[in-house]
JSON list of C-alpha atoms in Angstrom, two decimals:
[
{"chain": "A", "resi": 687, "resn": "UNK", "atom": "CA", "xyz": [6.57, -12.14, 13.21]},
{"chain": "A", "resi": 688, "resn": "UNK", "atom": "CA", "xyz": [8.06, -9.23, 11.73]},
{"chain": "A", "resi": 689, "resn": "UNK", "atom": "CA", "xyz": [4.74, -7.59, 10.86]},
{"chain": "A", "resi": 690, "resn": "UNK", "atom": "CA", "xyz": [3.12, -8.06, 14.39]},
{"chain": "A", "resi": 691, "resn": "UNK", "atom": "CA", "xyz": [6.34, -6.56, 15.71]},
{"chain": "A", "resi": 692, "resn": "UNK", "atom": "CA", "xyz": [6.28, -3.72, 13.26]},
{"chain": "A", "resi": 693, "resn": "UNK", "atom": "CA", "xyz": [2.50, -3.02, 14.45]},
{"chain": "A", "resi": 694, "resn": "UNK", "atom": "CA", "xyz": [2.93, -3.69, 18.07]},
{"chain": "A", "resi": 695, "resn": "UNK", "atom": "CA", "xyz": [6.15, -0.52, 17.76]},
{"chain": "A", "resi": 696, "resn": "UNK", "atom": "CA", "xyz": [4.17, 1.38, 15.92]},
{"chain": "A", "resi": 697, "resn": "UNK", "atom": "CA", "xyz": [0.82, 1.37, 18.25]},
{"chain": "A", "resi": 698, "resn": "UNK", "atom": "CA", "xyz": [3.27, 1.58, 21.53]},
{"chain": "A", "resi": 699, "resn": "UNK", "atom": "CA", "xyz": [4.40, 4.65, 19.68]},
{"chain": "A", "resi": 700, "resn": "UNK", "atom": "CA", "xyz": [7.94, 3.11, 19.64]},
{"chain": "A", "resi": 701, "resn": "UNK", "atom": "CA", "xyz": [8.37, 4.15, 16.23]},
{"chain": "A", "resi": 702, "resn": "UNK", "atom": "CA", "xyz": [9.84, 7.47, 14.92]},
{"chain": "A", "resi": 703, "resn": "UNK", "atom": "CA", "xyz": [9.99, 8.78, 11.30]},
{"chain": "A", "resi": 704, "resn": "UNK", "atom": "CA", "xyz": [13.59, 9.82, 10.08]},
{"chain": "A", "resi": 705, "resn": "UNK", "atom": "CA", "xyz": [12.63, 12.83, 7.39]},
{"chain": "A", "resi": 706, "resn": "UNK", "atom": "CA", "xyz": [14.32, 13.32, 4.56]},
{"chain": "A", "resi": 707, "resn": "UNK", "atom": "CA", "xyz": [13.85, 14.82, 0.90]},
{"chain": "A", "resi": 708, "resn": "UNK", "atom": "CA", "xyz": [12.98, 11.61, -1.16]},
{"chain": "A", "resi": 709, "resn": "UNK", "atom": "CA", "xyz": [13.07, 10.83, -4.33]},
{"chain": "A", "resi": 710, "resn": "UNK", "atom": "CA", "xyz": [10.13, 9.14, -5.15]},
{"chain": "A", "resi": 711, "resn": "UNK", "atom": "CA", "xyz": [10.83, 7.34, -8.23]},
{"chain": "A", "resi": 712, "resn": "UNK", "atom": "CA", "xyz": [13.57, 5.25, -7.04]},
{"chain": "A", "resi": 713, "resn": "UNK", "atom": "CA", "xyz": [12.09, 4.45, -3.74]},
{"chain": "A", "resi": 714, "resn": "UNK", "atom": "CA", "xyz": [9.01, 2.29, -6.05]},
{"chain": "A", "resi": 715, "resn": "UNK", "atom": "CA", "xyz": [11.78, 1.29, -8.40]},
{"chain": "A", "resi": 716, "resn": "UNK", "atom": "CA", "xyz": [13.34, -0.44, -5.80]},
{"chain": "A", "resi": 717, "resn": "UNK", "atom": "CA", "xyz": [9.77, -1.36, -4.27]},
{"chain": "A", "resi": 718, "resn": "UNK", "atom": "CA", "xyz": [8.70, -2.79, -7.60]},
{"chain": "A", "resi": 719, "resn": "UNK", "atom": "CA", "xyz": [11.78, -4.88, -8.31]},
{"chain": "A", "resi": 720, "resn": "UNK", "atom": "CA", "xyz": [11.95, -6.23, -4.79]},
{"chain": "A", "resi": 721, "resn": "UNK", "atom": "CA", "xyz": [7.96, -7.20, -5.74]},
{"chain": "A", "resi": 722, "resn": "UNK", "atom": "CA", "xyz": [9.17, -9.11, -8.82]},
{"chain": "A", "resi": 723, "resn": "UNK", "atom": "CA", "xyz": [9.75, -12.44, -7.93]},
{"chain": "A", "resi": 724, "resn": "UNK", "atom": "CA", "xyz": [5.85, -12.13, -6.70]},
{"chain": "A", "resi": 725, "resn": "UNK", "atom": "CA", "xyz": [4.73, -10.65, -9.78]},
{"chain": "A", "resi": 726, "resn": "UNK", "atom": "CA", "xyz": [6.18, -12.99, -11.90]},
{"chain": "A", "resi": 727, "resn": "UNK", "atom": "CA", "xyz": [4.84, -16.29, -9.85]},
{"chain": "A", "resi": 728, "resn": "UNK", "atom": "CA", "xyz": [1.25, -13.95, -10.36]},
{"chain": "A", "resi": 729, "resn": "UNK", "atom": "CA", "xyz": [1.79, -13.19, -13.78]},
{"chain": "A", "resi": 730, "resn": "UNK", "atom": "CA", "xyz": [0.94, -9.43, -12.41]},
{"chain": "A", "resi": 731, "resn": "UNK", "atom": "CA", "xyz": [2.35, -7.29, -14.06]},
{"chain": "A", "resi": 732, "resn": "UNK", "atom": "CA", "xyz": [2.41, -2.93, -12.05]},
{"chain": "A", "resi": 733, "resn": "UNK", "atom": "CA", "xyz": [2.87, -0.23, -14.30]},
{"chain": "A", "resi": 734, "resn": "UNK", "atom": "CA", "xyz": [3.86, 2.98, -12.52]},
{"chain": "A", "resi": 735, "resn": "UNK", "atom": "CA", "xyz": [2.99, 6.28, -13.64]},
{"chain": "A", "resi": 736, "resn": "UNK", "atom": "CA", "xyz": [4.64, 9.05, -11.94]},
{"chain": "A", "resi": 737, "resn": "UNK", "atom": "CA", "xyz": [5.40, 12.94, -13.37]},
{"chain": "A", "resi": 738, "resn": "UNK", "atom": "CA", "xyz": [8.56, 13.84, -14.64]},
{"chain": "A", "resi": 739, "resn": "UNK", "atom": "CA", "xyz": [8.75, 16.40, -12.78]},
{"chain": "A", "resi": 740, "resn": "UNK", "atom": "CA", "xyz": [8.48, 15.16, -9.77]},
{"chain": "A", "resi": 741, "resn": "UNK", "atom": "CA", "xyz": [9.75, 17.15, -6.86]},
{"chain": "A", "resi": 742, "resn": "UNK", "atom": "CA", "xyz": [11.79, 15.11, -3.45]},
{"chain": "A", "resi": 743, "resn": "UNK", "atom": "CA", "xyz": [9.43, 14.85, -0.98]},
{"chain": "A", "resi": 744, "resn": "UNK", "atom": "CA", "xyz": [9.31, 14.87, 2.86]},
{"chain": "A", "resi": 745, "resn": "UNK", "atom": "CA", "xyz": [9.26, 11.35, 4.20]},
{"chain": "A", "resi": 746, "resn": "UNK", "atom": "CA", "xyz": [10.88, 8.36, 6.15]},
{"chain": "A", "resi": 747, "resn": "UNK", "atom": "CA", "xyz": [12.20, 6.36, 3.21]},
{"chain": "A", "resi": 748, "resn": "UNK", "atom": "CA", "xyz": [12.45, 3.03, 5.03]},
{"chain": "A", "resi": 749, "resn": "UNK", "atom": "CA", "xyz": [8.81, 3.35, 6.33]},
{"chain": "A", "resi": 750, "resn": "UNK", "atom": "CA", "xyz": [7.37, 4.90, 2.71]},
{"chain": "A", "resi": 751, "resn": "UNK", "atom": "CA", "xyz": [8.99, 1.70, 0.98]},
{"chain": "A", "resi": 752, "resn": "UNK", "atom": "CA", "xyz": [7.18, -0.34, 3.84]},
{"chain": "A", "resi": 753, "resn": "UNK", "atom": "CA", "xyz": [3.68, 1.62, 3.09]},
{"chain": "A", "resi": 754, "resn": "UNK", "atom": "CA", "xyz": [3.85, 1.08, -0.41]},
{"chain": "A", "resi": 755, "resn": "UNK", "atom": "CA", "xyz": [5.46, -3.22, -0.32]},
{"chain": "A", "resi": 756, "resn": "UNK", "atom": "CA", "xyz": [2.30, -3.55, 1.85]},
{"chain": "A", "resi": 757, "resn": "UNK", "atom": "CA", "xyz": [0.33, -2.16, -0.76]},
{"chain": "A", "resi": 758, "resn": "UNK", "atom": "CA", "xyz": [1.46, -3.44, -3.98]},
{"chain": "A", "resi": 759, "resn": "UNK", "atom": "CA", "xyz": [1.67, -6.77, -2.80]},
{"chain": "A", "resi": 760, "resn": "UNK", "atom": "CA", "xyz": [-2.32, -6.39, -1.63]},
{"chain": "A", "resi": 761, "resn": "UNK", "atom": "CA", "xyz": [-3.18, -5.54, -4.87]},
{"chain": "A", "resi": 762, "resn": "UNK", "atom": "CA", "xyz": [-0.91, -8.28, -6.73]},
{"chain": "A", "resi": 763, "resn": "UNK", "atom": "CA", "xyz": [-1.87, -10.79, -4.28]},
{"chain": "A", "resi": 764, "resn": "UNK", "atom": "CA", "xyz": [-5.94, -10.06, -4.84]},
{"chain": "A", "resi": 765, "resn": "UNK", "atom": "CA", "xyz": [-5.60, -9.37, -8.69]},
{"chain": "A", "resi": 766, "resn": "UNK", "atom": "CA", "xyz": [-6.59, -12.07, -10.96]},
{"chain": "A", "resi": 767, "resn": "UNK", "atom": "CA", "xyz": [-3.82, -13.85, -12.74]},
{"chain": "A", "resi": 768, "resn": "UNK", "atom": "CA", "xyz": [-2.30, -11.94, -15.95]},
{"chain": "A", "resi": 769, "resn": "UNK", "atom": "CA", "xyz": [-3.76, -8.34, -15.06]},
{"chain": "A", "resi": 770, "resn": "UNK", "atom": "CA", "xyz": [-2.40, -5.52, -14.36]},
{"chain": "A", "resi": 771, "resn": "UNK", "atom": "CA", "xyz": [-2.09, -3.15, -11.12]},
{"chain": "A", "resi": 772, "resn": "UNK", "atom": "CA", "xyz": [-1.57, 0.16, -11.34]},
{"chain": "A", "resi": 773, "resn": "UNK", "atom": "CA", "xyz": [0.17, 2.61, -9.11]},
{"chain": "A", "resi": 774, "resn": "UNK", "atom": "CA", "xyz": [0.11, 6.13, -9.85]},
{"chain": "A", "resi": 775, "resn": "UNK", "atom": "CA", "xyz": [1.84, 9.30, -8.59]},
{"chain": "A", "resi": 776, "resn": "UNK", "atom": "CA", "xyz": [0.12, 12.67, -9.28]},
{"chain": "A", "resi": 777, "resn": "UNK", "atom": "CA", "xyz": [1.20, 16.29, -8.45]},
{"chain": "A", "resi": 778, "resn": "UNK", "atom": "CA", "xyz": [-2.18, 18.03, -6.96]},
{"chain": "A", "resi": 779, "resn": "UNK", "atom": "CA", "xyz": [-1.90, 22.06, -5.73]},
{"chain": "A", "resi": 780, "resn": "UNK", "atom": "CA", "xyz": [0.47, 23.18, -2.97]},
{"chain": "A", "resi": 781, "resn": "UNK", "atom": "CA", "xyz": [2.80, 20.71, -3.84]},
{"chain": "A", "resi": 782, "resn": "UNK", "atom": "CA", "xyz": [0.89, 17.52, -2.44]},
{"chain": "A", "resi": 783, "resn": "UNK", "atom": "CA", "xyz": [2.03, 14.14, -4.04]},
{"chain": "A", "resi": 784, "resn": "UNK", "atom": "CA", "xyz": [-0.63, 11.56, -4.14]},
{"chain": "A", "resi": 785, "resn": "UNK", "atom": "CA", "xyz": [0.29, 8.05, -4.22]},
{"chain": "A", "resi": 786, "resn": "UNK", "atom": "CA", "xyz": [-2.45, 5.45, -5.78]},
{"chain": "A", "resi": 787, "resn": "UNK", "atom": "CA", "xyz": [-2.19, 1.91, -5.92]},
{"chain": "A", "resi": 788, "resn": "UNK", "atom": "CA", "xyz": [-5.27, 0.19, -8.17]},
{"chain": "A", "resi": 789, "resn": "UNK", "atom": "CA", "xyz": [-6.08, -3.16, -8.67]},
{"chain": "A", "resi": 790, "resn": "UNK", "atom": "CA", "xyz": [-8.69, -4.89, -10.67]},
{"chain": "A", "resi": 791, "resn": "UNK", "atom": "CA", "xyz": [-9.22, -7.86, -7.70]},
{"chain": "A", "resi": 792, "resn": "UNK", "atom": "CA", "xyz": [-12.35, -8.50, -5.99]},
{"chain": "A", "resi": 793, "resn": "UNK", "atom": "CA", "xyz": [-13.29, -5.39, -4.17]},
{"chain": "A", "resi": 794, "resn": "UNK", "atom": "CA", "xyz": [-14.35, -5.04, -0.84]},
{"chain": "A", "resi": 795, "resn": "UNK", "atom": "CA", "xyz": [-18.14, -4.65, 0.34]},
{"chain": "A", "resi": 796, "resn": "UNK", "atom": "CA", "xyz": [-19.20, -1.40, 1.54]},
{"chain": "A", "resi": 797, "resn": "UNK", "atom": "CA", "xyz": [-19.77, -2.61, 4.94]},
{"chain": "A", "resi": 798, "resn": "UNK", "atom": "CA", "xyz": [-15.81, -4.11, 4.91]},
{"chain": "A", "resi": 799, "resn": "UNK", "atom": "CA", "xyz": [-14.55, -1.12, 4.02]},
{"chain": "A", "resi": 800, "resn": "UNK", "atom": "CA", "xyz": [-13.42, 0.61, 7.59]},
{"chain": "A", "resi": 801, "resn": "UNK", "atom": "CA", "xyz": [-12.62, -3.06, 9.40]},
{"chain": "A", "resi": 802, "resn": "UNK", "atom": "CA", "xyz": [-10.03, -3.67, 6.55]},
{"chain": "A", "resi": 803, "resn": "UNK", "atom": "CA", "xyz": [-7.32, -1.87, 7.84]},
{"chain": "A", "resi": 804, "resn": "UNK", "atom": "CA", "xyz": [-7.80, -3.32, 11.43]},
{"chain": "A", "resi": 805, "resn": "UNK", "atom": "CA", "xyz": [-4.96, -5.32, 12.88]},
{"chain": "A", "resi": 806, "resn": "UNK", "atom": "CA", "xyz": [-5.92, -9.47, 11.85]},
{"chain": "A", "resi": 807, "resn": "UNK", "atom": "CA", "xyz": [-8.82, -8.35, 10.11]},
{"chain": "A", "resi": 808, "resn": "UNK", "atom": "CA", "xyz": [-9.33, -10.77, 6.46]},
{"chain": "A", "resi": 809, "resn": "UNK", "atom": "CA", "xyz": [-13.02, -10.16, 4.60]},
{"chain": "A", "resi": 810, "resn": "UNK", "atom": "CA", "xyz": [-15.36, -12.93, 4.58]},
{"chain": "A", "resi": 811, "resn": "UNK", "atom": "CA", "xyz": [-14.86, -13.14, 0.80]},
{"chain": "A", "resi": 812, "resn": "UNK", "atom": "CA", "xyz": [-10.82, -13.97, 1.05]},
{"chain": "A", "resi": 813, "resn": "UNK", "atom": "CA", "xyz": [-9.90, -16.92, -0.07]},
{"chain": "A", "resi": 814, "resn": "UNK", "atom": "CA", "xyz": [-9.07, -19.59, 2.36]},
{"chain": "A", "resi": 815, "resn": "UNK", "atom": "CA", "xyz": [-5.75, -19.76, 0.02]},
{"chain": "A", "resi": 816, "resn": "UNK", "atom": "CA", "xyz": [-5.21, -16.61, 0.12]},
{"chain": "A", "resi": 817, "resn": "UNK", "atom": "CA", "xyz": [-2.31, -16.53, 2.58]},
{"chain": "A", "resi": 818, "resn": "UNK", "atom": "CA", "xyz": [-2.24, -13.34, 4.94]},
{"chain": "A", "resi": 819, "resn": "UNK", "atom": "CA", "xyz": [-1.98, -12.21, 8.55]},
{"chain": "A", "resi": 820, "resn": "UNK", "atom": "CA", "xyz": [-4.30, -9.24, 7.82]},
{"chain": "A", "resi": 821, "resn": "UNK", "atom": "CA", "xyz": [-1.56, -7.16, 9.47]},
{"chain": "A", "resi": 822, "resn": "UNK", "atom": "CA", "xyz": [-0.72, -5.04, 6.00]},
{"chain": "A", "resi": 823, "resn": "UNK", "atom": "CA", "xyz": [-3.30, -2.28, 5.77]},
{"chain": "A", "resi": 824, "resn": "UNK", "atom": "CA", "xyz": [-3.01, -1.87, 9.06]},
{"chain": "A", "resi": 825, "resn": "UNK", "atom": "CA", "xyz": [0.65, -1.40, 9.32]},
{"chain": "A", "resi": 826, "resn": "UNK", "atom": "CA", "xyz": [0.51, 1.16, 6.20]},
{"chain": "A", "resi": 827, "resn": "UNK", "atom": "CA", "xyz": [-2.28, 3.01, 7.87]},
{"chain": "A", "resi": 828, "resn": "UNK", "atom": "CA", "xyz": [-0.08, 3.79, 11.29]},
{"chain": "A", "resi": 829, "resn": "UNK", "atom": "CA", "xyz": [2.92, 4.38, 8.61]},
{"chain": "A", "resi": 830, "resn": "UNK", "atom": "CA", "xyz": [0.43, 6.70, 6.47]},
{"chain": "A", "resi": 831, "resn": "UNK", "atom": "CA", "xyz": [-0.49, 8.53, 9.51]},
{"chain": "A", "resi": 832, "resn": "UNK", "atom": "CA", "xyz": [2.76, 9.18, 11.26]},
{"chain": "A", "resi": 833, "resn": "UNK", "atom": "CA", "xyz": [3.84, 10.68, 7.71]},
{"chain": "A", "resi": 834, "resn": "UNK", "atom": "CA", "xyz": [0.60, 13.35, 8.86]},
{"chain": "A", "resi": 835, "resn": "UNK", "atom": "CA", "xyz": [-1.53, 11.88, 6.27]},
{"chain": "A", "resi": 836, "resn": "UNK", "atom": "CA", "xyz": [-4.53, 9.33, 6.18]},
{"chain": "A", "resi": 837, "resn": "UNK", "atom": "CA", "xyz": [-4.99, 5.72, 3.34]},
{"chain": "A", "resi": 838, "resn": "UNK", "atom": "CA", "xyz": [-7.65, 5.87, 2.27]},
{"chain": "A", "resi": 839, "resn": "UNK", "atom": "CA", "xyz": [-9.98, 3.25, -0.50]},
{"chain": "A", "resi": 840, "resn": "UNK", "atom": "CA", "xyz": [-11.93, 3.64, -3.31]},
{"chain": "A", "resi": 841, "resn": "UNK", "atom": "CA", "xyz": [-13.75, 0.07, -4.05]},
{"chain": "A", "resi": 842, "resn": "UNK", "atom": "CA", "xyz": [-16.47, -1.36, -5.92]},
{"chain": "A", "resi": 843, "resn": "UNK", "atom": "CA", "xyz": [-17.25, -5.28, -5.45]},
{"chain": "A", "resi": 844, "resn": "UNK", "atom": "CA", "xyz": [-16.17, -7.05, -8.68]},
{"chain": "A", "resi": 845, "resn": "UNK", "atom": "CA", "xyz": [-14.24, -4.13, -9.76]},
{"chain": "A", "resi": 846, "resn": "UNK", "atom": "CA", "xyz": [-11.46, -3.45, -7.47]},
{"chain": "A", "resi": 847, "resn": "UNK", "atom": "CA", "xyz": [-10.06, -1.52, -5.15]},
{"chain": "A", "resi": 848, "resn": "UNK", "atom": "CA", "xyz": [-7.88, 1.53, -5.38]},
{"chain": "A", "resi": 849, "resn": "UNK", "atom": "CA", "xyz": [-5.87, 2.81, -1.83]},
{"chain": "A", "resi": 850, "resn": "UNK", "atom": "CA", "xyz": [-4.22, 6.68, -1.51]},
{"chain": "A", "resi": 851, "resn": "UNK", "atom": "CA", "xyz": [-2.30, 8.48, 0.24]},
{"chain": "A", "resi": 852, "resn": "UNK", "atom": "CA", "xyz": [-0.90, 11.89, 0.15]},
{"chain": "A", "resi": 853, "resn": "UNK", "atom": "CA", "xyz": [2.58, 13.79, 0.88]}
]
């Protein structure tokens, strides 16, 4: 309920960002650990990678925690037991953070791709116990996008999937 609410604020346009310098490091700290109960139960284990010298950047940390829970727990809940997801932080020119979160699931088929981060929308190839409301992707796309930035995938079928996002 919480999620369709979230989504139904967001597309009204009922939702504003409250900007701040951020530092990103403790923001997935605190992302991570709240994940771990869910990791655990997976046996999924995410190692971050971030710079150490990162600098604070511009965001709405409520709705950048929100962006990133939605995507970790995608990529725990669609990685095979006793792997490993991987969410990475690198420093590209002009200052630009990019924030990766890769999984070794199933991957999505080419022509999945763009419906995956419609509101409801759960690929053919989900599991039927694969619980979800498909409401995730889409929620950290509007988030992604009011931060002036686009999610975006990399996937392969049987390899993964890997979502970014700049700041």
């Amino acid at each position: 309920i919480e999620e369709l609410l979230d989504l139904s604020q967001i597309e009204l346009g009922q939702t504003t960002l409250c900007l701040e310098p951020v530092e990103l490091g403790s923001v997935i700290a605190k992302t991570v650990e709240d994940l771990q109960p869910f990791t655990s139960e997976r046996s999924v284990k995410i190692v971050i990678s971030l710079p150490t010298d990162l600098p604070l950047v511009s965001a709405d940390p409520d709705k950048l925690r929100q962006i990133l829970l939605n995507l970790l727990h995608n990529a725990v809940k669609f990685s095979p037991m006793n792997t490993v997801v991987n969410l990475n932080v690198t420093r590209l020119p002009n200052d630009t953070i990019q924030i990766s979160v890769r999984d070794v699931g199933p991957g999505i088929a080419p022509e999945e791709v763009d419906k995956v981060f419609q509101p409801f929308y759960r690929a053919p190839t989900t599991h039927k116990i694969t619980k979800g409301t498909g409401l995730g992707l889409a929620i950290a796309k509007l988030l992604v996008e009011l931060h002036q930035s686009r999610l975006a995938v990399e996937t392969e079928p049987g390899r993964g999937s890997c979502f970014y996002f700049t700041l």
